[in-house]
Structures are given as structure tokens and as C-alpha cells.
Coordinates of C-alpha atoms and ligand atoms in Angstrom, one line a residue:
X1 CA -4.7 -5.3 7.3
X2 CA -8.1 -6.0 9.0
X3 CA -10.8 -3.5 8.1
X4 CA -12.8 -1.6 10.7
X5 CA -16.0 0.5 10.2
X6 CA -18.1 2.1 12.9
X7 CA -21.4 4.0 12.6
X8 CA -23.6 6.2 14.9
X9 CA -26.6 7.9 13.3
X10 CA -30.1 7.5 12.0
X11 CA -29.4 5.0 9.1
X12 CA -29.7 1.2 9.3
X13 CA -26.3 0.5 10.8
X14 CA -25.8 -3.0 9.4
X15 CA -26.2 -1.7 5.9
X16 CA -23.8 1.2 6.3
X17 CA -21.2 -1.1 8.0
X18 CA -21.3 -3.8 5.2
X19 CA -21.1 -1.1 2.6
X20 CA -18.1 0.4 4.3
X21 CA -16.5 -3.0 4.7
X22 CA -16.9 -3.7 1.0
X23 CA -14.9 -0.5 0.3
X24 CA -12.1 -1.9 2.5
X25 CA -12.0 -5.3 0.8
X26 CA -8.7 -4.4 -0.9
X27 CA -7.1 -4.7 2.5
X28 CA -7.5 -8.5 2.4
X29 CA -9.7 -10.6 4.7
X30 CA -10.9 -14.1 5.4
X31 CA -14.0 -13.4 7.5
X32 CA -16.3 -10.6 8.4
X33 CA -18.8 -9.5 11.1
X34 CA -20.9 -6.7 12.5
X35 CA -22.3 -5.9 16.0
X36 CA -25.3 -3.6 16.2
X37 CA -27.2 -2.1 19.1
X38 CA -30.6 -3.8 18.6
X39 CA -33.9 -2.2 19.7
X40 CA -34.0 -4.9 22.5
X41 CA -31.2 -3.0 24.1
X42 CA -28.7 -5.7 23.5
X43 CA -25.7 -5.7 21.2
X44 CA -26.3 -8.4 18.6
X45 CA -23.5 -9.9 16.5
X46 CA -23.5 -11.6 13.1
X47 CA -20.3 -13.1 11.7
X48 CA -19.3 -15.3 8.7
X49 CA -16.2 -16.9 7.2
X50 CA -15.4 -15.9 3.6
X51 CA -16.4 -13.0 1.5
X52 CA -18.9 -10.3 2.6
X53 CA -21.6 -12.1 0.7
X54 CA -21.6 -14.7 3.4
X55 CA -22.1 -12.0 6.1
X56 CA -25.0 -10.6 4.1
X57 CA -26.5 -14.1 4.0
X58 CA -26.1 -14.3 7.8
X59 CA -27.9 -10.9 8.1
X60 CA -30.6 -12.0 5.7
X61 CA -31.2 -15.2 7.7
X62 CA -31.2 -13.2 11.0
X63 CA -31.7 -9.5 10.4
X64 CA -30.5 -7.1 13.0
X65 CA -31.8 -3.5 12.9
X66 CA -30.3 -0.6 14.8
X67 CA -28.6 2.8 14.3
X68 CA -25.3 2.2 16.0
X69 CA -22.8 -0.5 15.2
X70 CA -19.3 -1.7 14.4
X71 CA -18.0 -3.9 11.6
X72 CA -14.9 -5.8 10.7
X73 CA -13.1 -7.7 8.0
X74 CA -10.5 -10.0 9.5
X75 CA -7.1 -11.2 8.0
X76 CA -6.0 -13.9 10.4
X77 CA -3.0 -13.3 12.6
X78 CA -3.9 -15.2 15.8
X79 CA -6.0 -18.3 15.1
X80 CA -7.2 -19.7 11.8
X81 CA -10.0 -18.1 9.8
X82 CA -13.2 -19.3 11.4
X83 CA -16.5 -17.9 12.6
X84 CA -15.5 -18.1 16.2
X85 CA -12.3 -16.2 15.5
X86 CA -14.1 -13.6 13.4
X87 CA -14.8 -10.2 14.9
X88 CA -16.7 -8.6 16.7
X89 CA -15.7 -10.4 19.9
X90 CA -18.0 -10.2 22.8
X91 CA -17.4 -10.4 26.6
X92 CA -20.2 -9.5 28.9
X93 CA -21.7 -6.2 27.9
X94 CA -18.8 -5.4 25.5
X95 CA -18.3 -6.0 21.8
X96 CA -15.0 -5.1 20.1
X97 CA -13.4 -5.1 16.7
X98 CA -9.7 -4.8 16.4
X99 CA -6.9 -4.3 13.8
X100 CA -3.4 -5.1 15.0
X101 CA -1.6 -7.5 17.3
X102 CA -1.6 -7.5 21.1
X103 CA 2.0 -8.5 22.1
X104 CA 1.3 -9.4 25.7
X105 CA -1.7 -11.6 24.8
X106 CA -0.3 -14.8 26.4
X107 CA 0.2 -13.1 29.8
X108 CA -3.2 -11.4 29.5
X109 CA -4.9 -14.7 28.6
X110 CA -3.5 -16.5 31.6
X111 CA -4.4 -13.7 34.0
X112 CA -8.0 -13.6 32.6
X113 CA -8.4 -17.4 32.9
X114 CA -7.1 -17.3 36.4
X115 CA -9.8 -14.7 37.2
X116 CA -12.5 -17.0 35.9
X117 CA -12.9 -15.8 32.3
X118 CA -14.0 -18.3 29.6
X119 CA -12.1 -17.6 26.3
X120 CA -14.0 -18.8 23.3
X121 CA -11.6 -18.0 20.4
X122 CA -7.9 -18.2 19.6
X123 CA -7.7 -14.4 19.1
X124 CA -6.0 -11.7 21.0
X125 CA -9.0 -9.5 20.3
X126 CA -11.3 -11.4 22.5
X127 CA -8.9 -10.8 25.4
X128 CA -9.3 -7.0 24.7
X129 CA -13.1 -7.4 25.0
X130 CA -12.7 -9.3 28.4
X131 CA -10.3 -6.7 29.6
X132 CA -12.7 -3.8 28.9
X133 CA -15.6 -5.8 30.4
X134 CA -13.7 -6.4 33.6
X135 CA -13.3 -2.7 34.1
X136 CA -17.1 -2.2 33.9
X137 CA -18.0 -1.3 37.4
X138 CA -21.5 0.3 37.3
X139 CA -20.1 3.8 37.8
X140 CA -17.6 3.6 35.0
X141 CA -18.6 4.8 31.5
X142 CA -17.5 3.0 28.4
X143 CA -14.6 5.3 27.7
X144 CA -13.2 4.9 31.2
X145 CA -13.4 1.1 30.9
X146 CA -11.6 1.3 27.5
X147 CA -9.0 3.7 28.8
X148 CA -8.2 1.5 31.8
X149 CA -8.0 -1.7 29.8
X150 CA -5.8 -0.2 27.1
X151 CA -3.3 0.9 29.7
X152 CA -2.6 -2.8 30.3
X153 CA -2.2 -3.7 26.7
X154 CA 1.1 -3.8 24.7
X155 CA 1.2 -3.9 21.0
X156 CA -0.6 -2.4 18.0
X157 CA -4.3 -1.8 17.8
X158 CA -7.1 0.2 16.3
X159 CA -10.3 -0.7 18.1
X160 CA -13.9 0.2 18.1
X161 CA -16.1 -0.8 21.0
X162 CA -19.8 -1.0 21.9
X163 CA -21.5 -1.5 25.2
X164 CA -25.0 -2.9 25.9
X165 CA -25.2 -0.2 28.6
X166 CA -24.5 2.8 26.4
X167 CA -26.6 2.4 23.2
X168 CA -25.8 5.7 21.5
X169 CA -22.1 5.5 21.6
X170 CA -19.0 4.0 19.8
X171 CA -15.6 4.3 21.5
X172 CA -12.5 4.0 19.4
X173 CA -8.8 4.1 20.2
X174 CA -5.5 3.7 18.3
X175 CA -1.9 2.8 18.7
X176 CA 0.1 2.0 15.6
X177 CA -2.8 0.7 13.5
X178 CA -4.6 3.3 11.3
X179 CA -8.0 4.8 12.3
X180 CA -9.8 7.7 10.7
X181 CA -13.0 9.4 11.9
X182 CA -15.7 10.7 9.6
X183 CA -17.8 13.6 10.5
X184 CA -21.4 13.7 9.1
X185 CA -24.5 15.7 9.8
X186 CA -26.2 13.9 12.7
X187 CA -24.0 10.9 12.1
X188 CA -20.4 9.9 12.8
X189 CA -18.2 7.2 11.4
X190 CA -14.9 5.5 12.0
X191 CA -12.8 3.3 9.6
X192 CA -9.4 1.9 9.0
X193 CA -9.1 3.7 5.8
X194 CA -10.6 6.6 3.8
X195 CA -12.5 4.8 1.0
X196 CA -14.9 3.3 3.5
X197 CA -16.2 6.7 4.4
X198 CA -16.1 8.6 1.0
X199 CA -19.8 8.0 0.1
X200 CA -20.8 9.5 3.5
X201 CA -18.5 12.3 4.2
X202 CA -15.3 14.1 3.1
X203 CA -14.6 15.7 6.5
X204 CA -12.2 13.4 8.4
X205 CA -10.0 13.4 11.4
X206 CA -7.0 11.1 11.7
X207 CA -6.6 9.7 15.1
X208 CA -3.0 9.7 16.4
X209 CA -1.3 7.0 18.4
X210 CA -2.3 7.0 22.0
X211 CA -5.6 8.7 21.4
X212 CA -9.1 7.6 21.7
X213 CA -12.5 9.1 20.8
X214 CA -16.1 8.9 21.8
X215 CA -18.5 9.0 18.8
X216 CA -22.2 9.9 19.2
X217 CA -24.6 11.0 16.4
X218 CA -23.9 14.6 17.3
X219 CA -20.3 14.7 18.5
X220 CA -16.8 13.4 18.4
X221 CA -14.7 13.9 21.5
X222 CA -11.0 13.1 21.2
X223 CA -8.8 12.6 24.2
X224 CA -5.4 11.0 24.9
X225 CA -5.3 7.7 26.7
X226 CA -4.5 9.7 29.8
X227 CA -7.8 11.6 29.4
X228 CA -6.3 14.9 28.2
X229 CA -8.7 16.6 25.7
X230 CA -7.4 16.9 22.1
X231 CA -8.5 19.6 19.7
X232 CA -8.0 18.7 16.0
X233 CA -9.7 20.3 13.0
X234 CA -11.1 17.9 10.4
X235 CA -9.4 17.8 7.0
X236 CA -11.3 17.6 3.7
X237 CA -10.5 14.6 1.6
X238 CA -11.0 15.4 -2.1
X239 CA -11.0 11.8 -3.4
X240 CA -14.3 11.2 -5.0
X241 CA -16.2 7.9 -4.3
X242 CA -16.0 7.1 -8.0
X243 CA -12.2 7.2 -7.8
X244 CA -12.5 4.3 -5.4
X245 CA -14.7 2.2 -7.7
X246 CA -13.8 0.2 -10.8
X247 CA -15.1 2.7 -13.4
X248 CA -16.1 0.0 -15.8
X249 CA -12.9 -2.0 -15.8
X250 CA -13.1 -5.7 -15.0
X251 CA -10.7 -5.4 -12.1
X252 CA -9.3 -2.6 -9.9
X253 CA -5.9 -3.5 -11.0
X254 CA -6.6 -3.0 -14.7
X255 CA -8.3 0.3 -13.9
X256 CA -5.3 1.4 -11.9
X257 CA -2.8 0.3 -14.6
X258 CA -4.7 2.6 -17.0
X259 CA -4.9 5.4 -14.4
X260 CA -1.2 5.8 -14.5
X261 CA -0.9 8.7 -16.9
X262 CA -3.5 10.6 -14.7
X263 CA -1.8 9.5 -11.5
X264 CA 1.6 10.7 -12.8
X265 CA 0.2 14.0 -13.9
X266 CA -1.2 14.5 -10.4
X267 CA 2.1 13.5 -8.9
X268 CA 4.0 16.0 -11.1
X269 CA 1.4 18.8 -10.7
X270 CA 2.9 21.9 -9.1
X271 CA 6.3 20.3 -8.6
X272 CA 8.1 20.8 -11.8
X273 CA 9.7 24.2 -12.2
X274 CA 9.9 24.1 -16.0
X275 CA 11.4 27.6 -16.3
X276 CA 14.2 27.0 -13.9
X277 CA 14.7 23.3 -14.7
X278 CA 14.2 22.4 -11.1
X279 CA 11.8 20.9 -8.6
X280 CA 10.0 23.2 -6.2
X281 CA 11.6 23.0 -2.7
X282 CA 8.3 23.5 -0.9
X283 CA 7.1 20.2 -2.4
X284 CA 10.0 18.1 -1.1
X285 CA 9.7 19.6 2.4
X286 CA 13.5 19.5 3.2
X287 CA 15.6 22.6 3.5
X288 CA 18.3 23.8 1.1
X289 CA 20.7 23.3 4.0
X290 CA 19.5 19.6 4.3
X291 CA 20.2 19.0 0.7
X292 CA 23.8 20.3 1.0
X293 CA 24.7 18.8 4.3
X294 CA 23.5 15.1 4.0
X295 CA 26.4 12.7 3.6
X296 CA 24.4 9.6 2.7
X297 CA 20.9 8.6 1.6
X298 CA 19.3 5.4 3.0
X299 CA 16.2 4.2 1.3
X300 CA 13.9 1.9 3.3
X301 CA 11.0 0.0 1.9
X302 CA 9.2 -3.4 1.3
X303 CA 7.9 -5.2 -1.8
X304 CA 7.1 -3.1 -4.8
X305 CA 8.1 0.1 -2.9
X306 CA 11.5 -1.5 -2.4
X307 CA 11.9 -1.8 -6.2
X308 CA 11.1 1.9 -6.5
X309 CA 13.7 2.5 -3.9
X310 CA 16.3 0.5 -5.9
X311 CA 15.6 2.8 -8.9
X312 CA 15.9 5.7 -6.4
X313 CA 19.5 4.7 -5.7
X314 CA 20.4 5.0 -9.4
X315 CA 18.7 8.4 -9.6
X316 CA 20.2 9.9 -6.5
X317 CA 23.7 8.6 -7.1
X318 CA 23.8 9.6 -10.7
X319 CA 22.1 13.0 -10.4
X320 CA 23.2 14.1 -6.9
X321 CA 26.4 12.1 -6.4
X322 CA 25.4 11.2 -2.8
X323 CA 26.4 7.7 -1.6
X324 CA 23.1 5.8 -1.5
X325 CA 22.0 2.5 -0.1
X326 CA 18.7 0.7 -0.3
X327 CA 17.5 -1.5 2.6
X328 CA 14.7 -3.9 3.0
X329 CA 12.9 -2.5 6.0
X330 CA 12.5 -5.9 7.5
X331 CA 16.2 -6.5 7.4
X332 CA 17.2 -3.1 8.6
X333 CA 15.1 -3.3 11.8
X334 CA 16.8 -4.4 14.9
X335 CA 20.1 -5.3 13.4
X336 CA 21.9 -2.3 14.9
X337 CA 22.5 -0.7 11.5
X338 CA 25.0 2.1 11.4
X339 CA 22.9 5.2 10.9
X340 CA 22.6 8.6 12.4
X341 CA 23.2 12.3 11.9
X342 CA 24.2 13.2 8.3
X343 CA 22.0 10.4 6.9
X344 CA 18.8 11.2 5.0
X345 CA 16.5 8.2 5.4
X346 CA 13.8 8.0 2.8
X347 CA 11.0 5.6 3.8
X348 CA 9.0 4.6 0.7
X349 CA 5.6 3.2 1.3
X350 CA 2.3 3.4 -0.7
X351 CA 0.2 2.9 2.4
X352 CA 2.4 4.7 4.8
X353 CA 1.4 2.0 7.3
X354 CA 3.7 -1.0 6.5
X355 CA 4.8 -2.0 9.9
X356 CA 8.4 -3.0 9.0
X357 CA 8.9 0.3 7.1
X358 CA 7.4 2.3 9.9
X359 CA 9.5 0.6 12.6
X360 CA 12.7 0.8 10.5
X361 CA 12.0 4.5 9.9
X362 CA 11.4 5.1 13.6
X363 CA 14.7 3.4 14.5
X364 CA 16.6 5.5 12.0
X365 CA 14.9 8.7 13.2
X366 CA 15.7 7.9 16.9
X367 CA 19.3 7.4 15.9
X368 CA 19.4 11.0 14.6
X369 CA 18.8 10.6 10.9
X370 CA 16.6 13.0 9.0
X371 CA 13.4 11.2 7.8
X372 CA 11.7 11.9 4.5
X373 CA 8.6 9.8 3.7
X374 CA 7.5 9.0 0.2
X375 CA 3.9 7.8 0.7
X376 CA 0.5 7.8 -1.0
X377 CA -1.9 7.8 1.9
X378 CA -2.2 11.3 3.3
X379 CA -1.8 11.5 7.1
X380 CA -0.7 7.8 7.4
X381 CA 1.7 6.7 10.1
X382 CA 5.0 7.1 8.2
X383 CA 4.3 10.7 7.1
X384 CA 3.2 11.5 10.6
X385 CA 6.6 10.2 11.9
X386 CA 8.7 11.9 9.2
X387 CA 10.3 15.3 9.2
X388 CA 8.9 15.8 5.8
X389 CA 6.7 14.0 3.3
X390 CA 6.8 13.9 -0.5
X391 CA 3.4 12.4 -1.3
X392 CA 2.9 10.5 -4.5
X393 CA -0.8 11.7 -5.1
X394 CA -1.7 8.5 -7.0
X395 CA -5.2 8.4 -5.4
X396 CA -6.5 5.3 -3.7
X397 CA -5.0 2.0 -4.9
X398 CA -7.4 -0.8 -4.3
X399 CA -5.8 -3.7 -6.2
X400 CA -3.5 -5.6 -3.8
X401 CA -0.8 -5.6 -6.6
X402 CA 0.7 -2.1 -6.7
X403 CA 0.8 -0.4 -10.1
X404 CA 0.1 3.3 -10.2
X405 CA 1.7 3.8 -6.8
X406 CA 4.9 2.2 -8.1
X407 CA 5.2 4.5 -11.1
X408 CA 4.4 7.6 -9.1
X409 CA 7.0 6.4 -6.5
X410 CA 9.5 6.2 -9.4
X411 CA 8.6 9.8 -10.3
X412 CA 9.1 10.9 -6.8
X413 CA 12.5 9.3 -6.3
X414 CA 13.6 10.8 -9.7
X415 CA 12.4 14.3 -8.6
X416 CA 14.2 13.9 -5.3
X417 CA 17.4 13.0 -7.2
X418 CA 16.9 16.1 -9.4
X419 CA 16.2 18.4 -6.5
X420 CA 19.3 17.2 -4.6
X421 CA 21.5 17.3 -7.7
X422 CA 20.6 20.9 -8.4
X423 CA 21.4 22.0 -4.8
X424 CA 24.6 20.0 -4.6
X425 CA 25.8 21.4 -7.9
X426 CA 26.2 18.0 -9.4
X427 CA 23.5 18.4 -12.0
X428 CA 24.0 21.0 -14.7
X429 CA 21.0 23.3 -15.2
X430 CA 20.6 22.3 -18.9
X431 CA 20.5 18.6 -18.1
X432 CA 18.0 19.2 -15.2
X433 CA 15.8 21.3 -17.6
X434 CA 15.9 18.6 -20.1
X435 CA 14.8 16.0 -17.6
X436 CA 12.1 18.2 -16.1
X437 CA 10.7 18.9 -19.6
X438 CA 10.8 15.2 -20.5
X439 CA 9.0 14.3 -17.2
X440 CA 6.2 16.7 -18.1
X441 CA 5.6 14.8 -21.4
X442 CA 5.8 11.4 -19.8
X443 CA 2.1 10.9 -18.9
X444 CA 1.2 11.2 -22.6
X445 CA 3.9 8.6 -23.5
X446 CA 2.5 6.3 -20.8
X447 CA -0.9 6.6 -22.4
X448 CA 0.6 5.7 -25.7
X449 CA 2.3 2.6 -24.3
X450 CA -0.8 1.4 -22.5
X451 CA -3.2 1.9 -25.3
X452 CA -0.7 0.8 -28.0
X453 CA 0.5 -2.4 -26.4
X454 CA -2.6 -3.7 -24.5
X455 CA -3.8 -6.1 -27.2
X456 CA -0.3 -7.3 -28.1
X457 CA 0.5 -8.0 -24.4
X458 CA -2.8 -9.8 -23.9
X459 CA -1.9 -12.0 -26.9
X460 CA 1.6 -12.8 -25.5
X461 CA 0.0 -13.6 -22.1
X462 CA -2.5 -15.9 -23.8
X463 CA 0.4 -17.7 -25.5
X464 CA 2.3 -18.2 -22.3
X465 CA -0.6 -18.7 -19.9
X466 CA 0.5 -22.3 -19.2
X467 CA 4.2 -21.5 -18.6
X468 CA 5.1 -22.6 -15.1
X469 CA 8.1 -20.2 -14.8
X470 CA 9.2 -16.9 -16.3
X471 CA 12.4 -14.9 -16.2
X472 CA 12.7 -11.1 -16.3
X473 CA 16.1 -9.6 -17.1
X474 CA 17.2 -5.9 -17.0
X475 CA 20.3 -3.9 -16.4
X476 CA 20.8 -0.6 -14.6
X477 CA 17.5 1.2 -14.1
X478 CA 15.7 -1.7 -15.7
X479 CA 17.0 -4.2 -13.1
X480 CA 14.4 -3.0 -10.5
X481 CA 11.8 -3.2 -13.3
X482 CA 12.8 -6.8 -13.9
X483 CA 12.3 -7.5 -10.2
X484 CA 8.9 -5.7 -10.3
X485 CA 7.8 -7.6 -13.4
X486 CA 8.5 -10.9 -11.7
X487 CA 6.8 -9.8 -8.4
X488 CA 3.7 -8.8 -10.3
X489 CA 3.4 -12.1 -12.1
X490 CA 4.0 -14.1 -8.9
X491 CA 1.6 -12.3 -6.7
X492 CA -1.5 -12.3 -9.0
X493 CA -1.0 -15.3 -11.3
X494 CA 0.9 -17.6 -8.9
X495 CA 3.4 -18.3 -11.7
X496 CA 7.0 -18.8 -10.4
X497 CA 9.0 -15.9 -11.8
X498 CA 12.5 -14.6 -11.2
X499 CA 13.7 -11.0 -11.8
X500 CA 17.5 -10.8 -12.4
X501 CA 20.1 -8.3 -13.2
X502 CA 20.8 -9.4 -16.7
X503 CA 24.6 -9.5 -16.1
X504 CA 23.9 -12.2 -13.4
X505 CA 22.2 -14.5 -15.8
X506 CA 25.2 -16.6 -16.6
X507 CA 26.0 -17.0 -12.9
X508 CA 23.1 -19.3 -12.4
X509 CA 19.7 -18.6 -13.7
X510 CA 20.7 -19.5 -17.3
X511 CA 20.5 -23.1 -16.2
X512 CA 16.7 -22.7 -15.8
X513 CA 16.2 -21.8 -19.4
X514 CA 14.6 -24.2 -21.9
X515 CA 12.2 -24.0 -24.8
X516 CA 9.2 -23.6 -22.4
X517 CA 10.5 -20.6 -20.6
X518 CA 9.3 -17.1 -21.5
X519 CA 12.2 -14.7 -20.9
X520 CA 11.5 -11.0 -20.8
X521 CA 14.5 -8.9 -21.7
X522 CA 14.3 -5.1 -21.1
X523 CA 16.4 -3.7 -23.8
X524 CA 15.6 0.0 -24.5
X525 CA 18.2 2.1 -26.3
X526 CA 20.1 3.1 -23.1
X527 CA 23.7 2.9 -22.0
X528 CA 23.3 -0.9 -21.3
X529 CA 21.7 -1.7 -24.7
X530 CA 24.6 -3.7 -26.3
X531 CA 25.1 -5.8 -23.2
X532 CA 21.3 -6.4 -22.8
X533 CA 21.2 -7.7 -26.4
X534 CA 24.0 -10.0 -25.6
X535 CA 21.9 -11.5 -22.8
X536 CA 18.9 -11.7 -25.1
X537 CA 21.0 -13.7 -27.6
X538 CA 22.2 -16.0 -24.8
X539 CA 18.6 -16.8 -23.8
X540 CA 17.6 -17.3 -27.4
X541 CA 20.5 -19.7 -28.0
X542 CA 18.9 -21.9 -25.2
X543 CA 15.6 -21.8 -27.0
X544 CA 13.9 -19.5 -24.6
X545 CA 10.7 -17.7 -25.8
X546 CA 12.1 -14.2 -25.8
X547 CA 9.9 -11.2 -25.3
X548 CA 11.8 -7.9 -25.7
X549 CA 10.7 -4.6 -24.4
X550 CA 12.6 -2.1 -26.6
X551 CA 12.6 1.3 -28.1
X552 CA 10.1 2.0 -30.8
X553 CA 11.3 1.1 -34.3
X554 CA 14.3 -0.9 -33.1
X555 CA 14.6 -3.3 -36.0
X556 CA 17.8 -4.9 -34.5
X557 CA 15.8 -6.1 -31.5
X558 CA 12.8 -7.2 -33.7
X559 CA 15.2 -9.4 -35.6
X560 CA 16.3 -11.4 -32.6
X561 CA 13.2 -11.5 -30.3
X562 CA 10.1 -13.8 -30.6
X563 CA 7.9 -10.9 -29.5
X564 CA 8.7 -7.2 -29.4
X565 CA 6.9 -4.7 -27.2
X566 CA 7.8 -1.1 -28.2
X567 CA 8.0 1.9 -26.0
X568 CA 8.7 5.5 -27.2
X569 CA 12.3 6.8 -27.1
X570 CA 12.8 8.8 -24.0
X571 CA 15.8 10.0 -21.9
X572 CA 17.5 7.1 -20.1
X573 CA 16.2 7.9 -16.6
X574 CA 12.6 7.9 -17.8
X575 CA 12.6 4.4 -19.4
X576 CA 11.6 2.5 -16.2
X577 CA 8.3 4.4 -16.1
X578 CA 7.5 3.0 -19.5
X579 CA 9.1 -0.4 -19.6
X580 CA 7.2 -1.5 -16.5
X581 CA 3.8 -0.9 -18.1
X582 CA 3.8 -3.9 -20.4
X583 CA 5.0 -6.1 -17.5
X584 CA 2.1 -5.0 -15.4
X585 CA -0.3 -5.8 -18.3
X586 CA 1.3 -9.2 -18.8
X587 CA 0.9 -10.2 -15.2
X588 CA -2.7 -8.9 -15.3
X589 CA -3.7 -10.9 -18.4
X590 CA -2.0 -14.1 -17.3
X591 CA -3.9 -13.9 -14.0
X592 CA -7.1 -13.0 -15.7
X593 CA -6.8 -15.9 -18.2
X594 CA -6.1 -18.2 -15.3
X595 CA -9.1 -16.9 -13.5
X596 CA -7.3 -16.0 -10.2
X597 CA -8.6 -13.4 -7.8
X598 CA -6.7 -10.5 -9.4
X599 CA -7.6 -7.8 -7.0
X600 CA -7.3 -9.9 -3.8
X601 CA -4.7 -12.6 -4.5
X602 CA -4.6 -15.5 -2.1
X603 CA -2.5 -15.0 1.1
X604 CA -1.8 -11.4 0.4
X605 CA -3.0 -8.2 2.0
X606 CA -2.8 -4.7 0.7
X607 CA -1.3 -3.2 3.8
X608 CA 1.0 -5.4 5.9
X609 CA 0.6 -4.1 9.4
X610 CA 2.2 -7.1 11.1
X611 CA 5.8 -8.3 11.2
Ligands
LIG701 O1 2.3 0.1 1.4 P1 3.7 -0.3 1.1 O2 4.2 0.4 -0.2 O3 4.6 0.0 2.2 O4 3.6 -1.8 0.8 C1 4.8 -2.6 0.6 C2 4.4 -3.9 0.1 O5 3.6 -4.7 1.0 C3 3.7 -3.8 -1.3 O6 4.4 -3.1 -2.2 C4 3.5 -5.3 -1.8 O7 4.7 -5.8 -2.2 C5 2.5 -5.2 -3.0 N1 1.5 -6.2 -2.9 C6 3.2 -5.3 -4.3 O8 2.3 -5.3 -5.4

């Protein structure tokens, strides 16, 4: 979750680095720093705790000019947030920025101290700087020092390194943590993620695990850690820089909520076969034989992606009649789960880099399962591991709270269910055609819900802004949506919220309900409708403030709810993509009225690359 940026060229490096780091703010951070090759021939470092503004102040107070540098935003993993723990870390002639965790740091630290090193910080990264510096015999170039040091490290890292002795060069390397190289004209870049580089270049190369690269203004040379040359063509990234900016919205999250119709359109584009009532096989990446032969589907994910996976179970079981289980990736890992040939493992992850999901997927693949990734970030770690990837194409999601990536994940798991159902002869052609047609119209209906309910939801949020708790109830496909509504509210507004399967309410949570509690009941006209209304009545009888999300024109619900949020009538499997929208807006407005940091909520990071 730390952010790395590196630059070699003709521009003022500190300016390019801070600009790139700002575009990585969504990853979450508590401190920041840059190291620049100064005209004096020395590498100079500036660091600050807090937001990038603090780093800018440090640079204003003590400017450092140069054309080569590395920068970093840190999210603490070893050692509290402080200036001394902020990156870059320096040892002798070496400066290093690092994203990841060095597992053998205790042993390395003891060994370094025993050899006379003085360690200033509590970080594992400083040890990396010392290790590289130790390799620095006069005849060894920087890449050789880095290579030798990395062979002694265990764990996850993406690093960028400068040396006083080689002013025109940045050396980078990667294992498990993401790193992308940007190719410019007479300038080269590296970064943890694409948005940092978009204003400068669209030509990018994704470094693979166990690879390193030497960047100069004119060249990028990639090798393995063993020193073998690697040839890789750059890919062209078509995300525009504007897509990564707020486009006039107060927060990225609000912008991304309103981008959902467009994001869904992009996700559906080229995948729906409206004539045949099917999903194009080439888009899923699995073979027809795979579809017929799998005996079980196992969905692995964390957080919001886990909620999409829960909806995926409903889709895959009902449309394709394949036994399906959903696992929290963190609980799947290392428990010796029974998995292997005949299983299709679907790893769902916006970032494609969540460590628990990556490790769980790796474990399943090693056991012989087929691995399909559903991810948003092209070329990220989970797609690279997978046998096939079904991308969501939602574009960059900057807000820490996932919104457009959730609804596009829902679309993908639904399309997967459809595709499997058609090939397993469990889904009649007419029903599939109906669903495909309905999906094609969904972006427009999303727009209608977002535009039509925004003010109402803002008013409801204003009314409940002081509520200390909230309850979200849903059945069937709307149960994952209840979980998601509660998660959104918790993570950005810090209000305690519970998402429950409505049928479970009377088994415990009903005791929480009193006249101060807003209770959201998801009650569209689906096969659970009557029972959902029963739950709504039970909440009302305990004086809860009931907010119903129901089908447009449903007067029966209007009569029993304190507030009614309407969504258009759609086929049952499509309701979750609409009912979640007002819940996202509700969480957003409660947070905004409370004045919390909506896009970077406390303690959270966009991409969780630690256990
Ligand atoms: O990148 P991933 O989808 O793998 O991330 C999983 C979770 O960390 C993520 O969904 C998290 O729960 C979000 N902050 C939710 O809004």
C-alpha cells in the first residue's frame, strides 16, 4: 500500500516525484519523502510526516534540485509513522524506497548490527539500504549490489534505489509488490501504480516477480535477479489522466459512484452476445471444456470483493447449477482447505494485488485448481498468476471505498454464471437472452437511480447523521448488498453498522433496535419480497426508523416505511446492481456531513498488500 515513484530525465525530479506521489494518495499513507541526486553529487533526502503538503513545505524550506530521484508515500507496517521511519532510507552511498515487508528482517538486523551497522529507524527498509551498501565494493555497479543484497532477502518488496556513485541511474526490483515502468522520450519513470505516470507517458512495462531494471534517461534494461536479460514490449495504457482526477466532484468516491453507468457499459462492452443470448467465450478466457468439466466453483476474495463473490454464488448456483462456495481469502490460506482438480477457483479483487487473495489463489492453483481472476487492474499480480482473467474495466478507482469496482464485479460474476449456465445446459436460451438484454439496459437504469435518488438520500443521511448505529437487512441476492451497505458506512463515516440476512434478524440483532436506529430494508419485488416486508414490519414494531429500498411505485412498501427509495423494476438477478447505489450514496453523505476524510478514511489503505 506504500507508493513508489522514480524519475530519470531532464525535469526537476522533486516536482515530478511529488506530483506522482499525489496521484498515488489513494493507496493510503502516513508520511512521505523524496531522495534526489543533487548537483553536489550527493543524494539528498527530504521527508515529512503527514500529507504531501508537509513534504512540500520541507522542500520549500530546503529545496533540492536534480534530475534523478525516487519518492515514497509510507503506510506504516514496521515502526510507527514518524520522520525517521519515513522513506527514503539511507545507508552510506545508498538511498532506498520500498513497498512490502521483509520477512527475515530480525535476522538481518542482528547480522548488520554485529557487523557494526548503526540502524536509525524501526523499519525493515533501512536494513535493505544497509544490505545494498554493504555490497558496494568499488568495482561493483549499483545493479550488482542490489542483486546481491536481494538474494539475501525474504519477503515482499518493490524497491527503487539511488547511489551517490552513479548519478544518472535508478535501479528497481520487485517480488510480490507491484511496480510499473514508464517509458518517455529522454526520460524514464517507475511507480507502484499506473495513475502516477499517466500525465507523463502511456507506454508502460509491468515488472514481474524476481525481476529488476536499470533506468537511465535513455534506456530501460530488465533482467532477472540472476542477471538473465528479459525482453518485454511495453503496453499502451488508454486511461486518460483526467479519468484519474476528480472531474469536478467534491470527492473521488462521489465521482466514482456517478461513474458507475459508464463503468458498467465498459465492462459489458464486447461481452454480451445479444443475438445468441450468451456471453462471448473469448472474453471469459476459459475453454468450453472447462465450463463442462468443473465440479465446483470456489470464490476467493476480501472486503467488498467478498460481497461481490457472495452474490456470485447465487448467480453461479442458480444459473449454472454448479456447487459453489465463497471463502474469505484470509481464512482460506494455510488451513489446508480441500481443493484441487475439478475446482474452478475465482479470485475476485479490484486491485489484483491484495496479498491474502493472491496467496490463497496461489495455494489453490498449486493444488491443481483452475484459476480465473476477476480483477480491475490490468497486469496486476492475481491476473498474472491466473489461467485466465475476466477484467472488470471500471477504470482507476481512487477512493478507498470501493463502489464502481463492486458493481462491475457483480456484472462479471453474473456474466460468468450466464456463460457457465449456457455451456452446462442448465440455462434455457430464452432466459439467457432475457438476462443479456436486461443487462444491456442496466447502465441507463443505474443512471436513473443515481440522478433520481441523490437528493432524497442526502436528506435521509442528513436526518440520520447523528445515529450511532445502523442496520442493513436483505435476503437472497440482497443479503450481500446489506453487508456492503454496512461496510461502506463503517469505513468512511465511522458509524457502527451491521449487515444481516434479514431472516437472521430475530436470532439476535433485533435486540439492538430502538427508536434511534435507522434500519435499511432491501425489499424490491423479488422472490423474497413477502418475507422482507415481514422483517420491515418487525423493525417498525420496535420503533426503528425504517428506510426501504423498493421497486418503483410500490405503494405497499411506501405505506409501511418511514422513507422509501425507489429503483426501477428489473429482472431479479439485476436488482443488486441497483439497490446498492442508494446505500453507497447514503454512506457518502453521512461521511461528508460528518466531515470525515471520505477518500482516505483513517486506518485504511486502498490496496492491502500485507497480511
Ligand atoms: O483490491 P481488492 O478488491 O482485493 O480489495 C479488497 C478489499 O481490501 C477492499 O474491497 C476493501 O474492503 C475496500 N476498502 C472496500 O471499500
